[in-house]
XYZ file of C-alpha atoms in Angstrom:
645
model
C 27.110 4.572 -2.901
C 26.337 1.839 -5.403
C 26.636 -1.510 -3.648
C 26.291 -4.601 -5.774
C 24.185 -7.516 -4.642
C 26.191 -10.465 -3.328
C 26.484 -13.314 -5.795
C 25.070 -16.726 -5.018
C 28.566 -18.148 -4.551
C 29.498 -15.373 -2.115
C 26.362 -15.939 -0.103
C 27.053 -19.652 0.114
C 30.605 -18.991 1.220
C 29.608 -16.553 3.949
C 27.174 -18.856 5.731
C 28.830 -21.279 8.092
C 27.358 -24.745 8.292
C 28.237 -25.362 11.929
C 26.008 -24.993 14.960
C 27.433 -24.488 18.425
C 25.531 -25.220 21.602
C 25.179 -22.345 24.063
C 23.119 -21.182 27.018
C 20.453 -18.507 26.669
C 21.062 -16.680 29.918
C 23.241 -16.863 32.991
C 21.103 -19.732 34.265
C 21.092 -21.542 30.942
C 17.485 -20.612 30.137
C 15.959 -17.884 27.967
C 14.766 -14.796 29.785
C 11.036 -14.355 30.313
C 11.020 -11.522 27.772
C 12.797 -13.597 25.158
C 10.595 -16.617 25.825
C 7.471 -14.500 25.491
C 8.642 -13.397 22.064
C 8.554 -17.028 20.917
C 5.047 -17.729 22.146
C 3.286 -15.694 19.482
C -0.204 -17.032 18.895
C -1.728 -17.254 15.448
C -4.580 -14.762 15.147
C -7.488 -14.885 12.739
C -6.820 -13.826 9.171
C -9.032 -11.705 6.908
C -11.422 -13.767 4.830
C -9.870 -12.344 1.668
C -6.444 -13.789 2.509
C -6.154 -17.388 1.393
C -2.393 -16.914 1.112
C 0.066 -14.149 1.894
C -0.907 -11.613 -0.764
C 1.434 -9.569 -2.961
C -0.077 -6.302 -4.218
C 1.462 -4.571 -7.240
C 0.587 -0.895 -7.264
C 0.835 0.604 -10.718
C 0.258 4.233 -11.574
C -1.815 3.419 -14.612
C -1.092 6.432 -16.802
C 2.683 6.060 -16.345
C 3.161 2.301 -16.643
C 3.070 1.861 -20.421
C 4.497 5.245 -21.414
C 7.532 4.888 -23.681
C 8.329 8.560 -24.312
C 11.463 9.843 -22.582
C 11.458 13.637 -23.154
C 10.386 14.410 -19.573
C 9.693 18.102 -20.168
C 8.572 19.896 -16.972
C 4.826 20.521 -17.194
C 4.918 18.569 -20.480
C 1.763 17.794 -22.431
C 0.639 14.333 -23.476
C 2.187 14.941 -26.892
C 5.506 15.964 -25.348
C 5.849 13.446 -22.533
C 3.500 10.646 -23.539
C 1.056 8.586 -21.525
C 0.343 4.953 -20.858
C -2.965 3.333 -21.743
C -5.107 0.436 -20.526
C -4.061 -1.374 -23.678
C -0.396 -1.287 -22.593
C -1.264 -3.983 -20.068
C -0.907 -6.690 -22.672
C -0.734 -10.391 -21.932
C 3.055 -10.019 -21.982
C 2.936 -7.142 -19.491
C 0.533 -8.940 -17.175
C 2.581 -12.120 -17.255
C 5.630 -10.042 -16.350
C 3.787 -8.595 -13.350
C 2.601 -12.076 -12.398
C 6.214 -13.299 -12.457
C 6.861 -11.163 -9.380
C 4.512 -13.356 -7.387
C 1.721 -10.786 -7.622
C -1.771 -11.760 -6.517
C -3.493 -8.342 -6.785
C -2.918 -5.345 -9.074
C -3.913 -1.972 -7.694
C -4.600 0.170 -10.751
C -4.092 3.652 -9.327
C -5.776 6.622 -10.957
C -8.554 4.787 -12.805
C -11.753 6.650 -11.756
C -12.287 9.717 -13.930
C -10.567 12.620 -12.218
C -10.050 16.229 -13.247
C -7.564 16.595 -16.154
C -6.419 19.453 -18.394
C -7.352 18.074 -21.782
C -10.123 18.795 -24.232
C -12.632 15.947 -24.215
C -15.678 18.071 -25.000
C -16.485 16.001 -28.103
C -17.261 13.156 -25.680
C -19.512 15.354 -23.564
C -16.883 15.906 -20.858
C -16.622 19.457 -19.513
C -13.322 21.315 -19.294
C -11.484 21.321 -15.986
C -10.132 24.594 -14.652
C -6.324 24.690 -14.144
C -6.861 26.917 -11.114
C -8.329 23.951 -9.238
C -6.334 21.117 -10.790
C -2.940 20.101 -9.435
C -0.539 19.427 -12.274
C -1.386 19.100 -15.948
C -2.500 15.484 -15.687
C -4.415 16.037 -12.451
C -4.523 14.355 -9.089
C -6.103 10.880 -9.085
C -7.679 11.863 -5.776
C -9.836 14.623 -7.243
C -12.469 12.317 -8.746
C -14.855 13.952 -11.202
C -17.021 10.968 -12.198
C -17.127 7.793 -10.104
C -19.069 5.908 -12.772
C -16.466 6.140 -15.495
C -12.710 6.077 -15.977
C -10.005 8.566 -16.862
C -10.351 9.309 -20.603
C -6.572 9.819 -20.829
C -6.140 6.065 -20.343
C -8.244 4.944 -23.294
C -7.259 4.485 -26.921
C -10.786 5.639 -27.750
C -12.148 7.913 -24.995
C -15.701 7.207 -26.137
C -15.074 3.542 -25.357
C -13.061 4.102 -22.173
C -15.234 2.116 -19.789
C -15.293 -0.926 -22.077
C -11.496 -0.715 -22.417
C -11.130 -0.885 -18.642
C -13.583 -3.770 -18.439
C -11.384 -5.587 -20.955
C -8.353 -4.939 -18.729
C -10.210 -6.399 -15.752
C -10.880 -9.537 -17.780
C -7.231 -9.793 -18.926
C -5.995 -9.409 -15.373
C -8.308 -12.155 -14.189
C -7.170 -14.389 -17.043
C -3.644 -14.149 -15.643
C -4.798 -15.198 -12.198
C -4.644 -11.793 -10.528
C -7.303 -9.686 -8.858
C -8.128 -6.030 -9.539
C -8.142 -3.195 -7.009
C -9.089 0.432 -7.692
C -9.196 3.588 -5.579
C -12.181 4.880 -3.699
C -11.613 8.361 -2.276
C -14.369 8.722 0.316
C -13.345 11.956 2.008
C -13.549 14.310 -0.969
C -14.338 14.735 -4.674
C -13.246 17.201 -7.354
C -14.757 20.666 -7.134
C -16.143 20.129 -10.620
C -17.828 16.773 -9.944
C -20.093 15.861 -12.887
C -21.000 12.289 -13.696
C -21.936 11.482 -17.267
C -22.311 7.780 -16.607
C -24.226 7.348 -13.369
C -26.986 4.735 -13.630
C -30.530 5.984 -13.924
C -31.876 7.300 -10.636
C -28.480 8.147 -9.124
C -27.861 11.871 -8.724
C -24.502 13.655 -8.617
C -22.857 14.609 -5.364
C -24.366 17.897 -4.265
C -27.143 17.909 -6.862
C -29.891 17.876 -4.235
C -28.097 19.789 -1.480
C -29.747 22.610 0.440
C -27.085 25.271 -0.129
C -28.724 27.760 2.223
C -27.294 26.010 5.290
C -23.791 25.024 6.397
C -24.907 21.497 7.181
C -27.803 19.130 6.649
C -27.634 15.372 7.174
C -28.439 14.549 3.565
C -26.320 17.278 2.042
C -23.251 15.800 0.370
C -21.139 18.900 1.041
C -20.611 21.566 3.713
C -21.095 25.211 2.714
C -19.581 28.579 3.604
C -22.817 30.544 3.611
C -22.719 34.005 2.069
C -19.264 33.632 0.509
C -18.063 32.585 -2.917
C -15.044 30.358 -3.419
C -11.741 32.075 -4.106
C -8.706 30.429 -5.644
C -5.834 30.285 -3.115
C -3.124 32.906 -3.293
C -0.137 31.362 -5.029
C 3.094 30.822 -3.114
C 6.709 30.414 -4.215
C 5.933 31.706 -7.693
C 3.483 28.894 -8.488
C 1.509 29.233 -11.723
C -1.013 26.701 -13.059
C 0.383 24.698 -15.974
C 3.786 26.186 -15.241
C 2.596 29.554 -16.564
C 1.277 28.314 -19.906
C -1.687 30.293 -21.213
C -5.120 28.662 -20.867
C -8.561 30.289 -21.295
C -9.680 29.045 -17.865
C -6.454 29.887 -16.042
C -7.550 33.279 -14.728
C -7.309 32.903 -10.962
C -11.037 32.297 -10.679
C -13.389 29.333 -10.228
C -17.153 29.764 -9.958
C -18.521 28.152 -6.799
C -21.309 29.854 -4.874
C -21.605 29.402 -2.009
C -18.098 28.110 -1.356
C -17.746 24.543 -0.141
C -15.464 23.248 2.584
C -12.168 22.024 1.170
C -11.223 18.332 1.150
C -8.828 18.477 4.102
C -11.467 20.201 6.225
C -10.655 23.865 5.641
C -13.775 25.950 6.247
C -12.426 29.015 4.470
C -13.964 30.332 1.271
C -10.377 30.901 0.138
C -8.320 27.915 1.283
C -4.562 28.031 1.686
C -2.314 27.047 -1.202
C -1.174 24.038 0.848
C -4.735 22.829 1.403
C -6.424 20.227 -0.785
C -8.057 23.106 -2.633
C -8.786 21.030 -5.760
C -11.314 18.997 -3.771
C -14.394 19.472 -1.590
C -15.096 17.557 1.598
C -17.875 14.968 1.711
C -20.433 15.182 4.530
C -21.104 11.837 6.231
C -23.600 13.108 8.756
C -20.981 14.648 11.007
C -22.179 18.023 12.215
C -19.793 20.987 12.201
C -19.388 20.595 15.973
C -18.242 16.985 15.475
C -21.400 15.285 16.774
C -22.966 12.439 14.806
C -26.246 12.467 12.912
C -26.461 8.730 12.173
C -26.935 5.421 14.043
C -23.932 4.282 16.077
C -22.806 0.692 16.493
C -23.597 -1.257 19.673
C -20.705 -1.427 22.138
C -19.909 -5.094 21.503
C -19.771 -4.892 17.701
C -15.985 -5.008 17.591
C -16.445 -8.722 18.278
C -19.169 -9.290 15.694
C -18.621 -10.701 12.224
C -19.243 -8.825 9.023
C -22.598 -10.507 8.419
C -23.856 -9.257 11.776
C -22.764 -5.754 10.797
C -24.632 -6.072 7.515
C -27.785 -7.204 9.298
C -27.518 -4.295 11.731
C -27.544 -1.776 8.890
C -30.383 -3.564 7.147
C -32.451 -3.014 10.276
C -31.942 0.761 10.288
C -34.535 3.057 8.763
C -33.479 4.296 5.331
C -34.088 7.876 6.467
C -31.466 7.457 9.210
C -28.684 6.752 6.711
C -26.986 9.906 5.326
C -27.201 10.316 1.569
C -23.405 10.267 1.117
C -23.289 6.771 2.664
C -25.798 5.534 0.110
C -23.906 7.132 -2.770
C -20.648 5.355 -1.948
C -22.475 2.093 -1.390
C -23.917 2.442 -4.896
C -20.492 3.318 -6.341
C -18.728 0.286 -4.867
C -21.516 -2.082 -5.890
C -21.288 -0.695 -9.428
C -17.585 -1.594 -9.637
C -18.019 -4.980 -7.991
C -20.559 -5.807 -10.688
C -17.925 -4.960 -13.317
C -15.482 -7.454 -11.837
C -13.377 -5.263 -9.546
C -12.184 -7.421 -6.638
C -11.514 -4.802 -4.005
C -10.695 -1.227 -3.136
C -7.962 0.942 -1.685
C -9.520 3.667 0.452
C -7.784 7.040 0.536
C -7.491 8.758 3.960
C -10.055 6.458 5.529
C -9.536 7.828 9.034
C -11.116 11.143 7.967
C -14.443 9.313 7.593
C -16.458 7.914 10.565
C -15.862 4.262 11.368
C -19.608 3.580 11.358
C -19.714 4.421 7.667
C -17.028 1.804 7.035
C -19.057 -0.809 8.888
C -21.985 0.075 6.634
C -20.023 0.158 3.367
C -17.710 -2.796 3.930
C -20.414 -5.092 5.228
C -22.395 -4.395 2.057
C -19.309 -5.115 -0.060
C -18.569 -8.358 1.802
C -22.207 -9.387 1.483
C -21.780 -9.142 -2.295
C -18.241 -10.549 -2.429
C -16.970 -12.169 0.791
C -13.448 -12.346 -0.695
C -13.242 -8.638 -1.571
C -9.863 -7.106 -0.672
C -10.311 -3.914 1.370
C -7.230 -1.786 2.072
C -7.344 1.507 3.962
C -4.973 4.414 4.461
C -5.020 5.027 8.230
C -2.063 6.695 9.932
C -3.210 7.032 13.542
C -2.264 3.870 15.499
C -4.920 4.678 18.102
C -7.546 4.062 15.413
C -6.135 0.854 13.926
C -8.267 -1.603 15.875
C -11.494 0.379 15.450
C -11.080 0.507 11.673
C -10.289 -3.214 11.538
C -12.810 -4.587 14.038
C -15.596 -2.013 13.800
C -14.962 -0.710 10.278
C -14.352 -4.215 8.890
C -11.219 -3.301 6.962
C -9.091 -6.223 5.833
C -5.832 -4.281 5.802
C -4.339 -0.969 6.912
C -1.068 0.684 5.926
C 1.730 -0.163 8.385
C 3.253 3.240 7.766
C 3.881 5.057 11.042
C 5.257 1.953 12.743
C 7.153 -0.502 10.541
C 7.756 1.631 7.422
C 8.968 4.671 9.360
C 11.161 2.484 11.571
C 12.800 0.694 8.656
C 13.418 3.988 6.866
C 15.096 5.411 9.959
C 17.278 2.304 10.328
C 18.394 2.604 6.716
C 19.259 6.264 7.355
C 21.220 5.391 10.541
C 18.697 7.115 12.800
C 17.499 4.060 14.753
C 18.654 0.633 15.873
C 17.269 -2.574 14.431
C 16.082 -3.292 17.988
C 13.130 -1.015 17.219
C 11.752 -3.521 14.710
C 10.845 -6.019 17.428
C 9.169 -3.269 19.450
C 6.940 -1.948 16.681
C 6.008 -5.457 15.602
C 4.995 -6.319 19.152
C 2.724 -3.263 19.227
C 0.565 -4.766 16.460
C 0.935 -8.422 17.427
C -2.840 -8.829 17.815
C -3.555 -7.339 14.357
C -0.328 -8.154 12.477
C -2.047 -9.991 9.636
C -4.084 -6.842 8.913
C -1.097 -4.465 8.585
C -0.018 -4.230 4.944
C 3.730 -3.681 4.509
C 5.525 -1.578 1.897
C 8.707 0.388 1.279
C 7.393 2.399 -1.670
C 4.068 3.706 -2.868
C 2.903 6.752 -4.790
C 3.048 8.995 -1.706
C 6.509 8.006 -0.499
C 10.034 8.677 -1.681
C 11.680 6.137 -3.918
C 14.191 3.902 -2.098
C 16.900 4.787 -4.618
C 17.200 8.440 -3.565
C 19.693 10.230 -1.360
C 16.860 11.216 0.986
C 15.944 7.565 1.555
C 18.463 4.739 1.124
C 21.050 6.159 -1.251
C 20.801 3.123 -3.519
C 18.199 0.534 -4.436
C 20.352 -2.222 -2.908
C 20.530 -0.467 0.468
C 16.800 -1.060 0.878
C 16.938 -4.826 0.391
C 17.449 -5.929 4.019
C 14.444 -3.801 4.972
C 12.473 -5.320 2.092
C 13.259 -8.827 3.349
C 12.157 -7.960 6.881
C 9.069 -6.079 5.702
C 8.016 -8.926 3.405
C 8.617 -11.891 5.714
C 8.051 -10.691 9.276
C 4.281 -11.237 9.354
C 1.309 -12.810 7.593
C 0.227 -9.465 6.181
C 0.300 -8.633 2.456
C 3.288 -6.974 0.815
C 2.845 -4.032 -1.542
C 5.395 -3.212 -4.238
C 5.228 -0.054 -6.350
C 5.960 -0.323 -10.062
C 9.591 0.566 -10.795
C 10.695 -0.353 -7.272
C 11.909 -3.729 -8.507
C 14.352 -2.079 -10.940
C 15.511 0.712 -8.640
C 13.703 3.714 -10.154
C 15.325 6.871 -8.640
C 12.635 9.453 -9.607
C 15.062 12.271 -10.376
C 12.825 14.139 -12.852
C 11.381 17.584 -12.232
C 7.960 16.767 -13.643
C 6.296 20.125 -13.027
C 3.861 20.100 -10.137
C 5.462 16.911 -8.827
C 9.081 17.137 -7.715
C 11.991 14.720 -7.607
C 12.352 11.729 -5.194
C 8.713 10.762 -5.783
C 7.366 9.649 -9.153
C 4.857 12.389 -9.899
C 1.174 11.539 -9.658
C 0.198 14.945 -11.061
C 2.084 15.126 -14.364
C 2.707 13.337 -17.652
C 6.170 11.896 -17.187
C 8.342 8.908 -18.008
C 9.714 6.432 -15.472
C 13.160 5.675 -16.921
C 14.235 2.529 -15.038
C 10.817 0.980 -15.630
C 10.921 2.023 -19.283
C 14.251 0.253 -19.701
C 12.765 -2.921 -18.254
C 9.647 -2.516 -20.393
C 11.833 -2.405 -23.536
C 9.153 -1.142 -25.895
C 6.523 -3.590 -24.650
C 8.666 -6.734 -24.519
C 9.019 -6.556 -20.718
C 12.258 -8.485 -20.847
C 14.766 -5.993 -19.431
C 16.335 -5.612 -22.848
C 17.471 -2.056 -22.072
C 18.061 -2.541 -18.347
C 21.463 -2.262 -16.724
C 23.026 -5.402 -15.172
C 22.339 -3.962 -11.705
C 18.661 -3.405 -12.564
C 18.322 -6.972 -13.839
C 19.969 -8.365 -10.727
C 17.692 -6.295 -8.499
C 14.630 -7.465 -10.402
C 15.707 -11.096 -9.961
C 16.088 -10.559 -6.218
C 12.576 -9.114 -5.945
C 11.184 -12.031 -7.945
C 12.778 -14.541 -5.602
C 11.721 -12.745 -2.445
C 8.130 -11.998 -3.425
C 7.493 -15.456 -4.839
C 8.785 -17.202 -1.747
C 6.694 -14.845 0.410
C 3.447 -16.458 -0.700
C 4.639 -20.009 -1.333
C 6.408 -20.924 1.932
C 3.987 -22.422 4.492
C 5.813 -20.962 7.504
C 4.846 -17.440 6.446
C 1.205 -18.100 7.295
C 2.238 -19.442 10.684
C 3.896 -18.112 13.826
C 6.465 -15.364 14.369
C 9.216 -15.340 16.962
C 11.630 -12.434 17.177
C 15.183 -13.460 18.000
C 16.575 -9.961 18.446
C 15.909 -9.511 22.155
C 17.594 -12.714 23.247
C 20.728 -11.846 21.242
C 21.019 -8.450 22.926
C 20.226 -9.699 26.417
C 22.950 -12.297 26.083
C 25.443 -9.847 24.513
C 26.006 -12.061 21.489
C 29.335 -10.948 20.081
C 29.044 -9.437 16.606
C 25.269 -9.039 16.749
C 24.713 -5.280 16.698
C 22.319 -2.468 15.847
C 22.561 -3.211 12.121
C 21.371 -6.838 12.389
C 17.904 -8.275 12.872
C 16.828 -11.918 13.188
C 13.519 -13.696 13.560
C 11.836 -17.027 12.922
C 8.646 -17.975 11.107
C 7.260 -21.467 11.544
C 4.290 -23.805 11.540
C 3.810 -27.571 11.684
C 5.104 -27.948 8.133
C 8.141 -25.715 8.085
C 10.801 -23.898 10.118
C 12.342 -20.641 8.877
C 15.145 -18.358 10.093
C 15.519 -14.871 8.618
C 18.658 -12.854 9.351
C 19.434 -9.475 7.752
C 22.454 -7.175 7.820
C 21.480 -3.532 7.228
C 25.080 -2.318 7.278
C 26.137 -0.840 3.932
C 29.867 -1.467 4.365
C 30.577 -3.927 7.178
C 30.100 -7.721 7.188
C 28.704 -9.360 10.328
C 29.806 -12.562 12.021
C 28.155 -13.943 15.139
C 26.683 -17.045 16.689
C 22.920 -16.720 16.517
C 21.328 -17.900 19.743
C 18.399 -20.266 19.164
C 16.551 -20.599 22.487
C 15.186 -23.878 23.722
C 11.641 -22.510 23.588
C 11.912 -21.896 19.863
C 13.361 -25.345 19.175
C 10.457 -26.830 21.121
C 7.956 -24.675 19.243
C 9.547 -25.888 16.009
C 9.123 -29.476 17.270
C 12.739 -29.759 16.246
C 14.233 -33.198 15.738
C 17.978 -33.016 15.051
C 17.852 -36.403 13.335
C 15.205 -35.331 10.837
C 15.597 -31.565 10.440
C 19.217 -31.131 9.377
C 18.753 -29.766 5.862
C 18.124 -26.028 5.533
C 17.750 -24.355 2.139
C 18.563 -20.674 1.705
C 15.676 -19.479 -0.412
C 17.351 -16.250 -1.480
C 20.433 -17.949 -2.893
C 18.896 -21.304 -3.859
C 21.838 -23.082 -2.216
C 21.370 -26.025 0.129
C 23.405 -26.202 3.310
C 23.496 -28.966 5.903
C 23.296 -27.911 9.543
C 24.196 -30.402 12.241
C 22.214 -29.096 15.181
C 23.030 -30.740 18.448
C 21.583 -29.756 21.781
C 22.981 -29.990 25.290
C 21.067 -30.629 28.454
C 19.430 -27.200 28.427
C 18.276 -27.764 24.814
C 19.501 -24.444 23.398
C 21.841 -23.898 20.474
C 23.890 -21.345 18.524
C 24.103 -21.060 14.762
C 27.302 -19.565 13.318
C 26.350 -16.817 10.869
C 28.420 -14.690 8.514
C 26.731 -12.019 6.410
C 28.119 -9.675 3.774
C 27.040 -6.002 3.787
C 23.340 -5.635 2.953
C 23.001 -9.421 2.974
C 19.943 -11.369 4.122
C 19.424 -15.085 4.367
C 16.191 -17.046 4.582
C 16.928 -20.537 5.890
C 14.059 -22.976 5.481
C 13.623 -26.537 6.664
């Protein structure tokens, strides 16, 4: 179903300007549960967050690609590739226009690829242990240089990325890159490590399964074997290659990145990578200093001082290597890191690494992929992460609501579960791992995801992440080769058609975009820009869903969600209709407690501006003796409003 966005005039017409007074409960007062939802205290924010951040994730090798052949398993010549140089001033200004504060350049560290760069001293990578033709960005081969595919001149690739860092900074945005701490490519070989820094595994004792200062774990007495293929899989789609022989020399075999201890991992394992040893013995016990019990309450400087006091011999070698890697990139101007699968690495290591990073750059932006809610607080308070993915709570809930599997009532519940750490939980609806919104398996159309995007973006003080192409409704229908449809492939050379239409040969003006794509892009611009410019969004949150349901507000149903954001400067109401076909009309109950928290004065606070439609409406709010009120609301299908005073 292709549902068009409501026009500004329609939105203005569907919002009533009258407010009716009503009681909150049978006794005229809000219930204790509803009142508690209003009294949300402001918690401390990460030092790196001076405003509500907007992170633009770009898959670097795909962003600037203009070729549209999209041949499965296509080569660079067939399918094309984007370069660092495609991020021109015009491109960066276009990204900035979305309200972006940070660009996460995904796939920058040099990872295994199937191309011949031997003239630059780079060894061949074996297709038997590379996923896709272009390779996984999470099988890093050299942490001290960048993917040669991305450079106009591979010999000058590091300087080209340094130039991109400088251009990004010139446009007022910060640079994030990936650090993949849990594993590296099986063929790790650094050509660019500073003097005195050895490769991972170079000094390992390979006669034992484990030693504290070994970088890898070993399967003693067995050589590595390439996994048995399943479902007819062939490297490079069956294309002939001298190294594609079902073999890869590794003796003794190393543990695989996802923890498999088999010399021949399964085809579904992360067989292209090997697991890093952080001083965790095979039985799970620790071989490194642990943090004192009260360190969850200590600041990052105290953590740094703690590690400075430890004997150098007590720190596993892998810890030191990643500390050197991150300091190397900080010195080149990188402003922060996104950590892949951080929960697979001990939290003590993160205290060590992140406190060193913050000692160098207190404003560094540190984002971690952690999916176990039981670990959230440890990785924030002990591991000193700024932000974690809010995946298994808010993202999964919103996706289920869009797919008619859950009620909007679940939003208030999952948000309450992280109320003490809400500013640390980064929100998103797309990233490189997830399905595109505009697929049948997700929302069915790009527009059907907009109410969820409004809620995700505005419900807390946390950053918002947007994936390139999301803002123009990229549907990811291509069969790229190793990567399949619904997700833009991170393993193959491929085009991203909706993004390419917006890019318009480097003009970045939507010159080839459809009217629907342009309208969607405009909506994202409005939403993301207001998300970091409205003062209320760094203030308090009060969910208004519970009180509507407890008072059986007519017309307010399982497809509607409402909440308020406010501080001393500003009052905001956000109401979204997730229903794809049905409009909603109801009288939104505004409890007395919220009006008091707003410090509402009906004589001074009558003018509310809808920030999504840029129309100004006058609301005459009058209160009765109990001080509560109702606001008459009418919403079109998939409509949201953001009323600000």
